[in-house]
mmCIF file of C-alpha atoms in Angstrom:
data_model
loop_
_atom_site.group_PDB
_atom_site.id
_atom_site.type_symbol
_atom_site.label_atom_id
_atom_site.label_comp_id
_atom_site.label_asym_id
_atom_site.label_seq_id
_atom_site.Cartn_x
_atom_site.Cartn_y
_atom_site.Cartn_z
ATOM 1 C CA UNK A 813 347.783 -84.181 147.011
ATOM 2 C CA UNK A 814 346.185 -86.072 144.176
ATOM 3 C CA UNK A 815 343.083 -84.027 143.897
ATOM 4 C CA UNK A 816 345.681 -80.924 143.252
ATOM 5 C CA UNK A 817 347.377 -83.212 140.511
ATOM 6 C CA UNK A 818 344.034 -83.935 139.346
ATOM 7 C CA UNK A 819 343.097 -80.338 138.705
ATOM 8 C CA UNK A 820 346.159 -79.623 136.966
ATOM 9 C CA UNK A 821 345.775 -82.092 134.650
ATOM 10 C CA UNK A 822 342.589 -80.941 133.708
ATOM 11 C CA UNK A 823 343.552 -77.636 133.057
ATOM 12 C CA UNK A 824 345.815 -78.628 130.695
ATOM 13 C CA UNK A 825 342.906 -80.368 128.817
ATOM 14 C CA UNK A 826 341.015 -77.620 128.506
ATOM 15 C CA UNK A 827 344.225 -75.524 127.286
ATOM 16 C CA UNK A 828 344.659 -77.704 124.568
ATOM 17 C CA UNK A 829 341.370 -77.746 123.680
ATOM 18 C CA UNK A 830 340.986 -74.194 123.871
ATOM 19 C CA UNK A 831 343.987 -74.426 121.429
ATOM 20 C CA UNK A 832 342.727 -76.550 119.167
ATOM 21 C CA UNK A 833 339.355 -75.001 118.946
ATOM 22 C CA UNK A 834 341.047 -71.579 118.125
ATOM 23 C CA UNK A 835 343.219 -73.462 115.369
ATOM 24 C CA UNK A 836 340.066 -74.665 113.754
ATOM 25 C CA UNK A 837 338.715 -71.741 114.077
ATOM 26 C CA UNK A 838 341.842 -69.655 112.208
ATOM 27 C CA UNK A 839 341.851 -72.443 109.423
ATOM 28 C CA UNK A 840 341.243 -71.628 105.774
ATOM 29 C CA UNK A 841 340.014 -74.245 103.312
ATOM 30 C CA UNK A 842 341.981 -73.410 99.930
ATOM 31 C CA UNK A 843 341.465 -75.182 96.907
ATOM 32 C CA UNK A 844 343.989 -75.943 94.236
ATOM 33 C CA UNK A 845 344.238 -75.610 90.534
ATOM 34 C CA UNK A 846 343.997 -79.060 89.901
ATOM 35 C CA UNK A 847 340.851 -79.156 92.348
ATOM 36 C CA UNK A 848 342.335 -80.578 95.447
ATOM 37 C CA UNK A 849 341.856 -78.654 98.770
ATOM 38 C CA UNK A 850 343.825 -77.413 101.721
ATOM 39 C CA UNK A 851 342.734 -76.763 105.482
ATOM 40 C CA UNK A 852 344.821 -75.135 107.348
ATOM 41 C CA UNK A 853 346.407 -71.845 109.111
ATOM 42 C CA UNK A 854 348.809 -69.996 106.852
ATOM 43 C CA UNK A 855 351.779 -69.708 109.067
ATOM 44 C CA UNK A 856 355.188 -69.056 106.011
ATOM 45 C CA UNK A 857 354.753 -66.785 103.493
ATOM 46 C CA UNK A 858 357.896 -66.845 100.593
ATOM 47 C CA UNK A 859 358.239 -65.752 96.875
ATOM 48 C CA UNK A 860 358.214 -69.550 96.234
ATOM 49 C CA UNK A 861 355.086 -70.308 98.472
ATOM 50 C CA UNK A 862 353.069 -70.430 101.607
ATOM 51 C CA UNK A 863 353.282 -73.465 104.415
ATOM 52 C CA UNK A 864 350.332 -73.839 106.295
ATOM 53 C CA UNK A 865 349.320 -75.464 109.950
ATOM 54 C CA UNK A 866 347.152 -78.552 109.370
ATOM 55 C CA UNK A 867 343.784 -78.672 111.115
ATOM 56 C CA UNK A 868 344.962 -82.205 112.131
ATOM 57 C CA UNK A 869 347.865 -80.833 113.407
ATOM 58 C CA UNK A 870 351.605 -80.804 111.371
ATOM 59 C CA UNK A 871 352.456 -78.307 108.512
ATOM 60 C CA UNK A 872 352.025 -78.829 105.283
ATOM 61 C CA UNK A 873 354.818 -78.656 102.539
ATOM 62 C CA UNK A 874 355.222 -74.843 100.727
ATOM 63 C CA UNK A 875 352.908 -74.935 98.217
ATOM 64 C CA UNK A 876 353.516 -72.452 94.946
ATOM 65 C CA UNK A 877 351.190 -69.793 94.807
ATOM 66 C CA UNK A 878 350.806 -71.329 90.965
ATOM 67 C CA UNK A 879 348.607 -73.751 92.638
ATOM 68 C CA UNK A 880 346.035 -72.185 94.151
ATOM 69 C CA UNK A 881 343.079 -70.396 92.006
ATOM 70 C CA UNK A 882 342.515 -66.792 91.872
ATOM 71 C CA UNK A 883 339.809 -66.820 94.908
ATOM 72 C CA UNK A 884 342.306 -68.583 97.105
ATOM 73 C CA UNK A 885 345.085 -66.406 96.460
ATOM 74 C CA UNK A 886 342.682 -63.389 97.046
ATOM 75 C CA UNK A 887 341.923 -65.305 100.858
ATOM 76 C CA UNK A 888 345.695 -65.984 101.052
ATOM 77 C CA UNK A 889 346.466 -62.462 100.635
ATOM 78 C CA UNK A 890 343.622 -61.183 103.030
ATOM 79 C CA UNK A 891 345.171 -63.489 105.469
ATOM 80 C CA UNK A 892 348.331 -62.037 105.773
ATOM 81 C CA UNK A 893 350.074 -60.412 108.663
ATOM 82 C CA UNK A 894 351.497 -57.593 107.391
ATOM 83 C CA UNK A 895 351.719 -55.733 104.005
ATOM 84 C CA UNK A 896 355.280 -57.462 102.686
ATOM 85 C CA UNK A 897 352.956 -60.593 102.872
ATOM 86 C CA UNK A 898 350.587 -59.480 100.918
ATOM 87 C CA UNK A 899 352.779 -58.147 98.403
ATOM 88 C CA UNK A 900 354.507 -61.254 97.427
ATOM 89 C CA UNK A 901 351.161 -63.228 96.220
ATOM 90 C CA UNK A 902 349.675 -59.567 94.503
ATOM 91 C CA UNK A 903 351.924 -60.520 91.179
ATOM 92 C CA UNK A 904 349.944 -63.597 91.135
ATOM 93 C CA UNK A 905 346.656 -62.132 90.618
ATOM 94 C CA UNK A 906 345.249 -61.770 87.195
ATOM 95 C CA UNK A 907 343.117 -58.630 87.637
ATOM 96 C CA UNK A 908 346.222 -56.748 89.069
ATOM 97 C CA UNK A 909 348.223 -57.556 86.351
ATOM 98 C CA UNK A 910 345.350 -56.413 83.789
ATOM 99 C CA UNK A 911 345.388 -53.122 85.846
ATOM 100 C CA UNK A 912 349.166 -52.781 85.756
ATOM 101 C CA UNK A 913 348.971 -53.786 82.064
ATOM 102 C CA UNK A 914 346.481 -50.616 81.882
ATOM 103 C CA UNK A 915 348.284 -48.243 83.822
ATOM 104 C CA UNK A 916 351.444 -49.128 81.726
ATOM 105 C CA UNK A 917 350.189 -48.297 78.505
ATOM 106 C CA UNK A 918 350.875 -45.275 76.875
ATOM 107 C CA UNK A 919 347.959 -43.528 75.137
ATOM 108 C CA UNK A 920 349.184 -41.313 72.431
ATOM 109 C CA UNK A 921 347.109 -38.546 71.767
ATOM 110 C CA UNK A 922 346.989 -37.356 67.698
ATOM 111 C CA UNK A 923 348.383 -33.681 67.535
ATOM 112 C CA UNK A 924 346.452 -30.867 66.274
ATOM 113 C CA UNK A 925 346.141 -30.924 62.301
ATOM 114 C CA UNK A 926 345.826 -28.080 60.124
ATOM 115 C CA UNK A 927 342.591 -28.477 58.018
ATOM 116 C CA UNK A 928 343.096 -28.651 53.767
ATOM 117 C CA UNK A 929 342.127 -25.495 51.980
ATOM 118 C CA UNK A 930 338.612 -26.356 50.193
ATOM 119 C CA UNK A 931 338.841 -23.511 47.640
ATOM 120 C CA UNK A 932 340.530 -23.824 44.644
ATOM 121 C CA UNK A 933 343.458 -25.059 44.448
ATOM 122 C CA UNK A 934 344.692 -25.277 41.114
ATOM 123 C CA UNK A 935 346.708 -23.313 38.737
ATOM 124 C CA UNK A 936 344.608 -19.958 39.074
ATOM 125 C CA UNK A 937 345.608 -20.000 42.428
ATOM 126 C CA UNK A 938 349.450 -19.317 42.247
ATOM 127 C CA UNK A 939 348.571 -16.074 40.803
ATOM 128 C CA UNK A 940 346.836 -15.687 43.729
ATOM 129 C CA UNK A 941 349.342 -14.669 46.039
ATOM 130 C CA UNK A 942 352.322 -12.526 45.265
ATOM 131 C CA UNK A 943 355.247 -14.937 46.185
ATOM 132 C CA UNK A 944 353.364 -17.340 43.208
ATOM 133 C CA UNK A 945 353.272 -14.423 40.846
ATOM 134 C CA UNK A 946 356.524 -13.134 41.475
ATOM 135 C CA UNK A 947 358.077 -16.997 40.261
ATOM 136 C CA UNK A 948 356.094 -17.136 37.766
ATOM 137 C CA UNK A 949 357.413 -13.601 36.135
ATOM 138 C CA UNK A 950 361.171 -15.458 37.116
ATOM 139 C CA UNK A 951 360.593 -18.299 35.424
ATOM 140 C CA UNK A 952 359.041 -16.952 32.357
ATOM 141 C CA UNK A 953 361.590 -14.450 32.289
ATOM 142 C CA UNK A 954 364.233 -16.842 32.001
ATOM 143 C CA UNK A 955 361.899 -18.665 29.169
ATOM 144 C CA UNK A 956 362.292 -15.364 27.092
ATOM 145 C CA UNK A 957 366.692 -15.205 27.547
ATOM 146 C CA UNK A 958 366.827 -18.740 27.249
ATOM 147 C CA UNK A 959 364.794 -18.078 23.716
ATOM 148 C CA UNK A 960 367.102 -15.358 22.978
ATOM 149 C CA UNK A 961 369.944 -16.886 23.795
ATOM 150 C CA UNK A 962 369.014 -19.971 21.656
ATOM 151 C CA UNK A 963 367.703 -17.303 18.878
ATOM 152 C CA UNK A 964 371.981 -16.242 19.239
ATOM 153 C CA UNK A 965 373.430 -19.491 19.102
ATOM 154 C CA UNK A 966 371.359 -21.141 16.165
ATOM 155 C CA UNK A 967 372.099 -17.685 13.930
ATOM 156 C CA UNK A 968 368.236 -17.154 13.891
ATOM 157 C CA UNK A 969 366.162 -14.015 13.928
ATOM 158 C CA UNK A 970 365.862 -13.148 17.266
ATOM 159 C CA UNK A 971 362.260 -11.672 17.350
ATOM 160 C CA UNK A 972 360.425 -14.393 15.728
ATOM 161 C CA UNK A 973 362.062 -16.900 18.250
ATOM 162 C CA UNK A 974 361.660 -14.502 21.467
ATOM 163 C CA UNK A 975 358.142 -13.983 19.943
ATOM 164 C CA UNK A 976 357.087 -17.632 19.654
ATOM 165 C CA UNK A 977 359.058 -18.074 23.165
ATOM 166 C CA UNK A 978 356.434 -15.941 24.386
ATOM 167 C CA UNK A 979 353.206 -17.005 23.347
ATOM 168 C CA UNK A 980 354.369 -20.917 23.790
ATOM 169 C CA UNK A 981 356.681 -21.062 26.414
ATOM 170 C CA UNK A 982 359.010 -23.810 27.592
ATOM 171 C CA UNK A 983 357.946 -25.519 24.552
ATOM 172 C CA UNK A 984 358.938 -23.087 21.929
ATOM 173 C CA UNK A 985 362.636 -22.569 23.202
ATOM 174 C CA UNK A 986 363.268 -26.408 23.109
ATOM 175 C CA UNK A 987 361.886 -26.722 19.194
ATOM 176 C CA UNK A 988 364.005 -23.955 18.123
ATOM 177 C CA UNK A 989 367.232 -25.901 20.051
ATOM 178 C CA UNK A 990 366.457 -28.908 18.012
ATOM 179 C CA UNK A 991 365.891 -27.017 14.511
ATOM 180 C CA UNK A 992 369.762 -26.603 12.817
ATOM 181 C CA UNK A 993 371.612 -23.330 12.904
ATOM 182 C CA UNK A 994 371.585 -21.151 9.772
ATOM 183 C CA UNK A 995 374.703 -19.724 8.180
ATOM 184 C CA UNK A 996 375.064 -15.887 6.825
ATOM 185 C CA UNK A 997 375.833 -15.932 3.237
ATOM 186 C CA UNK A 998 376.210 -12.758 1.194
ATOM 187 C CA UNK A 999 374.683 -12.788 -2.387
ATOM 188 C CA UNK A 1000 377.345 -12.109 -5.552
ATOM 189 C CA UNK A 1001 375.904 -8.432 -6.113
ATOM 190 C CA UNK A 1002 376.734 -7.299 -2.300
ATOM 191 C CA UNK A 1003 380.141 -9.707 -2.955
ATOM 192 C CA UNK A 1004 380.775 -7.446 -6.101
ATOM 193 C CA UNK A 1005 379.910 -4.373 -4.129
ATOM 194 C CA UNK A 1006 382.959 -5.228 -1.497
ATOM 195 C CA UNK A 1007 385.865 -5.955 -4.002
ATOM 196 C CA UNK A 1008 385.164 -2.722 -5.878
ATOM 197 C CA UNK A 1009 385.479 -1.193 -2.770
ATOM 198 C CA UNK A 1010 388.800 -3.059 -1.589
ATOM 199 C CA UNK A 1011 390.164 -2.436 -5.171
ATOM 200 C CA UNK A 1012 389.581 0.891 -4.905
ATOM 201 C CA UNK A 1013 391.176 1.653 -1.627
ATOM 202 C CA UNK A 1014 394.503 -0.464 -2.638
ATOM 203 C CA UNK A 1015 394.230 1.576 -5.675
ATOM 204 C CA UNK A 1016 394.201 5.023 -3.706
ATOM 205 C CA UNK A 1017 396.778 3.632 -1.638
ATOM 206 C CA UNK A 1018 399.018 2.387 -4.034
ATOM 207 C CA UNK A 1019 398.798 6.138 -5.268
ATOM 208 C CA UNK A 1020 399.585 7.786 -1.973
ATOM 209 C CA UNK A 1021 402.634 5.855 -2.050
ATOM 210 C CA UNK A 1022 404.219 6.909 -5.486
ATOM 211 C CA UNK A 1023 407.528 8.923 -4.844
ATOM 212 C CA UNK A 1024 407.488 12.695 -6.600
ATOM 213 C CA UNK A 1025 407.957 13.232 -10.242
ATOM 214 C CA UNK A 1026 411.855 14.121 -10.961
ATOM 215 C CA UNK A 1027 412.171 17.724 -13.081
ATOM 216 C CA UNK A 1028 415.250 18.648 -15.569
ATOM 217 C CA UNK A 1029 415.883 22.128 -15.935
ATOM 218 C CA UNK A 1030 416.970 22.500 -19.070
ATOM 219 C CA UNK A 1031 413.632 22.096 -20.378
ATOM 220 C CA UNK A 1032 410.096 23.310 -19.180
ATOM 221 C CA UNK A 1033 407.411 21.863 -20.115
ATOM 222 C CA UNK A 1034 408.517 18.510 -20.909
ATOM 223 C CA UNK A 1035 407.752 15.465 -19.600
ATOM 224 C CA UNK A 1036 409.945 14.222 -16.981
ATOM 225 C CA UNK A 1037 412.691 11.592 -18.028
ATOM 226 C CA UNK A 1038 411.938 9.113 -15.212
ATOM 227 C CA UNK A 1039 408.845 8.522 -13.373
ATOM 228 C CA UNK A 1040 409.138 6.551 -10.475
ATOM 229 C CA UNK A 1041 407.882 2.847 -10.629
ATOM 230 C CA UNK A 1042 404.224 2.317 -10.019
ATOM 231 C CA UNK A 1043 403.032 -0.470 -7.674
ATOM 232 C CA UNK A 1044 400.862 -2.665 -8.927
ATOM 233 C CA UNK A 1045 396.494 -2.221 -7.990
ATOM 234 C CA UNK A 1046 395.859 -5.107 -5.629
ATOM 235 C CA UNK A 1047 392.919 -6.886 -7.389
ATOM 236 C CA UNK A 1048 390.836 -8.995 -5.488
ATOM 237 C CA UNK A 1049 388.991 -11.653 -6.567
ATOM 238 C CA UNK A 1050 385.809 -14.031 -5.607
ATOM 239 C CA UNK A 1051 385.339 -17.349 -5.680
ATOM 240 C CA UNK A 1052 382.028 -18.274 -8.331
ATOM 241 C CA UNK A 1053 380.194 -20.182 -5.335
ATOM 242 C CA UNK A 1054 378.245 -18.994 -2.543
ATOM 243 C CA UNK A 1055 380.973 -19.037 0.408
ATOM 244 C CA UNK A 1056 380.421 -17.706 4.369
ATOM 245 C CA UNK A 1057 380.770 -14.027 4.765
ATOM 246 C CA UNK A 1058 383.989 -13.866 6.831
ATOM 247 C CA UNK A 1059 386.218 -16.420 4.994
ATOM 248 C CA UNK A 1060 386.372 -14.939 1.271
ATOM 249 C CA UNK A 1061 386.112 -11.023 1.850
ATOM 250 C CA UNK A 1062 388.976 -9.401 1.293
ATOM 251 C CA UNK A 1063 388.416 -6.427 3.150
ATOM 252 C CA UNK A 1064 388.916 -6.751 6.875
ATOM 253 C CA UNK A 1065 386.059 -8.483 8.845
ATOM 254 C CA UNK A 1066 386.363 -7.523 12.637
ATOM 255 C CA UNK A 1067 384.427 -8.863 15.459
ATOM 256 C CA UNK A 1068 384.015 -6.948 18.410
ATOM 257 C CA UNK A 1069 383.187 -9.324 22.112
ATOM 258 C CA UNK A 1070 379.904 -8.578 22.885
ATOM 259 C CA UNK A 1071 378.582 -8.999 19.464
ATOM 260 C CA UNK A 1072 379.655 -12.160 18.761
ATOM 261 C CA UNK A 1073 380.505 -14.990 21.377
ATOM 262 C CA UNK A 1074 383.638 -16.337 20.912
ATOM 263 C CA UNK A 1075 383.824 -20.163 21.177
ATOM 264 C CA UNK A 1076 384.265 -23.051 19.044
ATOM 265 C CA UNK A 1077 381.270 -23.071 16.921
ATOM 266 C CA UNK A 1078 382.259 -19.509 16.114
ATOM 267 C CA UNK A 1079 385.436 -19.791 14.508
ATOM 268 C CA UNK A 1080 384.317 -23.315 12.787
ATOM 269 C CA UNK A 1081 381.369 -21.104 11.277
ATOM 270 C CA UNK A 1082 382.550 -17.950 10.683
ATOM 271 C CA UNK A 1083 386.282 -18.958 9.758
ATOM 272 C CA UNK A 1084 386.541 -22.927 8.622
ATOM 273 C CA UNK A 1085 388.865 -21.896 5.956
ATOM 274 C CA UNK A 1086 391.633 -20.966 8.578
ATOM 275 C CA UNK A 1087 391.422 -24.550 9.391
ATOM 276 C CA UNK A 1088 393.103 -26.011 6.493
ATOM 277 C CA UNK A 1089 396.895 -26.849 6.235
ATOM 278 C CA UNK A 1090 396.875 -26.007 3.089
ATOM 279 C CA UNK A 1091 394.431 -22.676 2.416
ATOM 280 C CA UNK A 1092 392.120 -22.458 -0.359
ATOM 281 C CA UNK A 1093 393.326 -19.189 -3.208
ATOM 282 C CA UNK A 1094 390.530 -17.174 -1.197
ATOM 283 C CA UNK A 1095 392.980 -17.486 1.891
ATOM 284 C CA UNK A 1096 396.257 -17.928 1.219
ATOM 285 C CA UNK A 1097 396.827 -13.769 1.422
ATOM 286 C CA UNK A 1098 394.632 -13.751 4.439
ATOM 287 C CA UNK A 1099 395.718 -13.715 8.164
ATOM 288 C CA UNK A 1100 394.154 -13.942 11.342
ATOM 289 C CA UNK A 1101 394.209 -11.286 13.982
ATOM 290 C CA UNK A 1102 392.929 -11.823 17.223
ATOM 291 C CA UNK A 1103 393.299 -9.546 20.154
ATOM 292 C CA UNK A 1104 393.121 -10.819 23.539
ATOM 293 C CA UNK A 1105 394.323 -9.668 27.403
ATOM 294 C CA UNK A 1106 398.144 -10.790 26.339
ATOM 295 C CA UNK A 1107 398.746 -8.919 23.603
ATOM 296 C CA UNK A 1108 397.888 -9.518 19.948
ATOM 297 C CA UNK A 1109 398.612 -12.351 17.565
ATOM 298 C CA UNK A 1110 398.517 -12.569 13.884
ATOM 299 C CA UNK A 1111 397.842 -16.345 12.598
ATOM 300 C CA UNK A 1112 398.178 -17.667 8.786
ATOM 301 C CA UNK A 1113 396.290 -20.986 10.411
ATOM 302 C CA UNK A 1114 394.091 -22.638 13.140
ATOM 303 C CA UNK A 1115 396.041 -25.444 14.244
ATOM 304 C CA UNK A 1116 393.865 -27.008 17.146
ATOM 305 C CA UNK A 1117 390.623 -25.141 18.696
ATOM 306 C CA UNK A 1118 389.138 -27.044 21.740
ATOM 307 C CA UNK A 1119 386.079 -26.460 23.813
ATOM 308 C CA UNK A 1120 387.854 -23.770 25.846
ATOM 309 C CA UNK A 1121 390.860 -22.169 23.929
ATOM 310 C CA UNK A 1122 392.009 -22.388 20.385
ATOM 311 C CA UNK A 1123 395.772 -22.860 18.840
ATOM 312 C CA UNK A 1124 396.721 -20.125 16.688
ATOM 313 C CA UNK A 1125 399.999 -20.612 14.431
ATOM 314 C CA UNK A 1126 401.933 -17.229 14.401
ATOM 315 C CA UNK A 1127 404.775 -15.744 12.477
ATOM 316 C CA UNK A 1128 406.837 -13.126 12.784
ATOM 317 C CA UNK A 1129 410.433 -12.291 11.401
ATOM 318 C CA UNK A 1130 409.638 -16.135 9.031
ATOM 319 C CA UNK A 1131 409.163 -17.423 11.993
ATOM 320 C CA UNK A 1132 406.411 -19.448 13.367
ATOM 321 C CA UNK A 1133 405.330 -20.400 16.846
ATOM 322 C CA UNK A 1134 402.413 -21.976 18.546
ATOM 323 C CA UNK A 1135 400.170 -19.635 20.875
ATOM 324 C CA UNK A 1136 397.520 -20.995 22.848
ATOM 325 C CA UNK A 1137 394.883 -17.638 23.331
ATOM 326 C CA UNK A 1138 391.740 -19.252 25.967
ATOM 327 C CA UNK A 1139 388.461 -17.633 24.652
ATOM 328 C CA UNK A 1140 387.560 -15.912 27.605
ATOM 329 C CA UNK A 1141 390.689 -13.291 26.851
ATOM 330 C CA UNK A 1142 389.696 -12.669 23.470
ATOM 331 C CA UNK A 1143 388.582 -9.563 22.994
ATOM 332 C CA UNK A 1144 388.715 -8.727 19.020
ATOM 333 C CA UNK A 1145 388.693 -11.147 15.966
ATOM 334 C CA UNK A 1146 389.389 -9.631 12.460
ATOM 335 C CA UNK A 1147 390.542 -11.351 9.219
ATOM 336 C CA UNK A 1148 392.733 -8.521 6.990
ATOM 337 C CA UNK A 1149 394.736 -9.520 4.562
ATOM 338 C CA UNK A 1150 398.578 -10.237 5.023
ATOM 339 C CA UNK A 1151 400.051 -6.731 3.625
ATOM 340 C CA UNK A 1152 397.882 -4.732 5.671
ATOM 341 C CA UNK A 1153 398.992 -6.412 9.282
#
């Protein structure tokens, strides 16, 4: 009996030597960050660390994976039993997260760019193409109307401006903007010229209205008794000093829209003595007729003119009234005198 209990005994030895010689053999030396090392069997693997089986026997507390250097972690992760295991200590390793870091960033590629044109490039080339020459007649097109237009509203000749306009353009329009308008004036021999001419058509009319002679039989040849009474010649008269064509002649003055432009610097110019509450002897028999989309009106005075419409005071039956004509409706301005209208 005790030679059996011997025998057992002994094979338990050797089991637990056989044990123990296997555990060595399975142990890993790791070494720390701060230089310290670890024998052992890796037996707990956790986000937070690993525990490991002593080669003295007992376990070892869980260690973070902050602890151990690069080349332990790398025999850590060789060491483990499955895949899961190995994944938990991978974020730990410095040369996977350089890769990671790699395959992370994005490489942006420059796009195709169109190369510059090397010729020349300067003003010859616009006329170059036909889109370039076709603004270039636009714009210089609307270099000669605006020239013409400012040739118009400055009362100056119209060729030599559109002419200038041409040969210096842009800067020829804008000299001739800055340089003051010119006002018509009519010399005293073409002045003379039109009140001989009103004189004598009052004259011929006052004669077309005479009534017929009156004839007594009783005698032939005689002179009639009673001629009927003779209207007096309307004389007209001109001031001594030079004055604006419109306001002193006597004979009508018409303007016709599309002639003249009809705004406030016209009737300031071409009228200013219509302006006056009391008119001057060249006016005071003179009226104002302006025909527009609503009819016609006959004014003795301008009373207000703004930038868009003008204030004529009217009269009719010695009565007067207020009528407010806008200058896009005007279509006819004439100054006649007061016996004609």
């Amino acid at each position: 009996m005790q030679p059996d209990v011997m025998a057992k005994f002994k094979f338990v030895l050797l089991f637990a030597f056989l044990l123990a010689v296997l555990g060595s053999a399975n142990a890993g030396t790791y070494t720390l960050s701060d230089g310290q090392t670890i024998t052992g069997e890796p037996v707990s693997f956790d986000s937070s660390g690993v525990i490991l089986r002593l080669s003295g026997g007992g376990f070892s507390p869980r260690t973070p994976w902050g602890k151990f250097t690069q080349e332990s972690l790398k025999d850590l992760q060789s060491e483990a039993k499955n895949p899961q295991e190995a994944d938990i200590i991978t974020p730990f390793l410095e040369e996977t997260a350089l890769e990671e870091a790699q395959q992370q960033q994005i490489n942006i590629k420059p796009p195709p760019r169109m190369e510059r044109p090397t010729g020349n490039t300067g003003l010859s080339a616009l006329f170059k193409s036909s889109l370039g020459l076709f603004l270039f007649l636009v714009v210089y097109g609307g270099n000669l109307y605006a020239a013409y237009e400012i040739a118009r509203f400055k009362n100056l000749p119209i060729p030599l401006v559109c002419g200038v306009s041409a040969v210096a353009p842009f800067l020829a329009p804008i000299v001739f903007l800055m340089v003051p308008g010119r006002l018509d004036y009519v010399d005293q021999q073409s002045a003379d010229q039109l009140i001989e001419e009103a004189n004598a058509r009052a004259q011929a009319q006052a004669a077309a209205e005479e009534p017929p002679l009156e004839h007594h039989g009783g005698e032939e040849g005689h002179a009639p008794a009673h001629h009927g009474e003779h209207k007096p010649a309307m004389h007209f008269t001109l001031p001594s000093t030079p004055v604006s064509a419109p306001a002193p002649a006597q004979p009508a003055v018409t303007f016709q829209k599309g002639e003249f432009t009809f705004n406030r610097r016209f009737f300031e110019t071409k009228m200013p003595g219509f302006f006056r509450v009391v008119p001057s002897e060249a006016e005071k028999d003179m009226v104002l007729v302006v025909r527009a989309m609503r009819g016609e009106f006959i004014a003795r005075r301008v009373s207000k003119i703004t930038q868009t419409e003008i204030h004529l005071e009217t009269f009719k039956d010695h009565a007067t009234a207020e009528e407010i004509v806008p200058f896009t409706e005007i279509q006819e301005v004439s100054i006649q005198h007061k016996d004609s209208v």
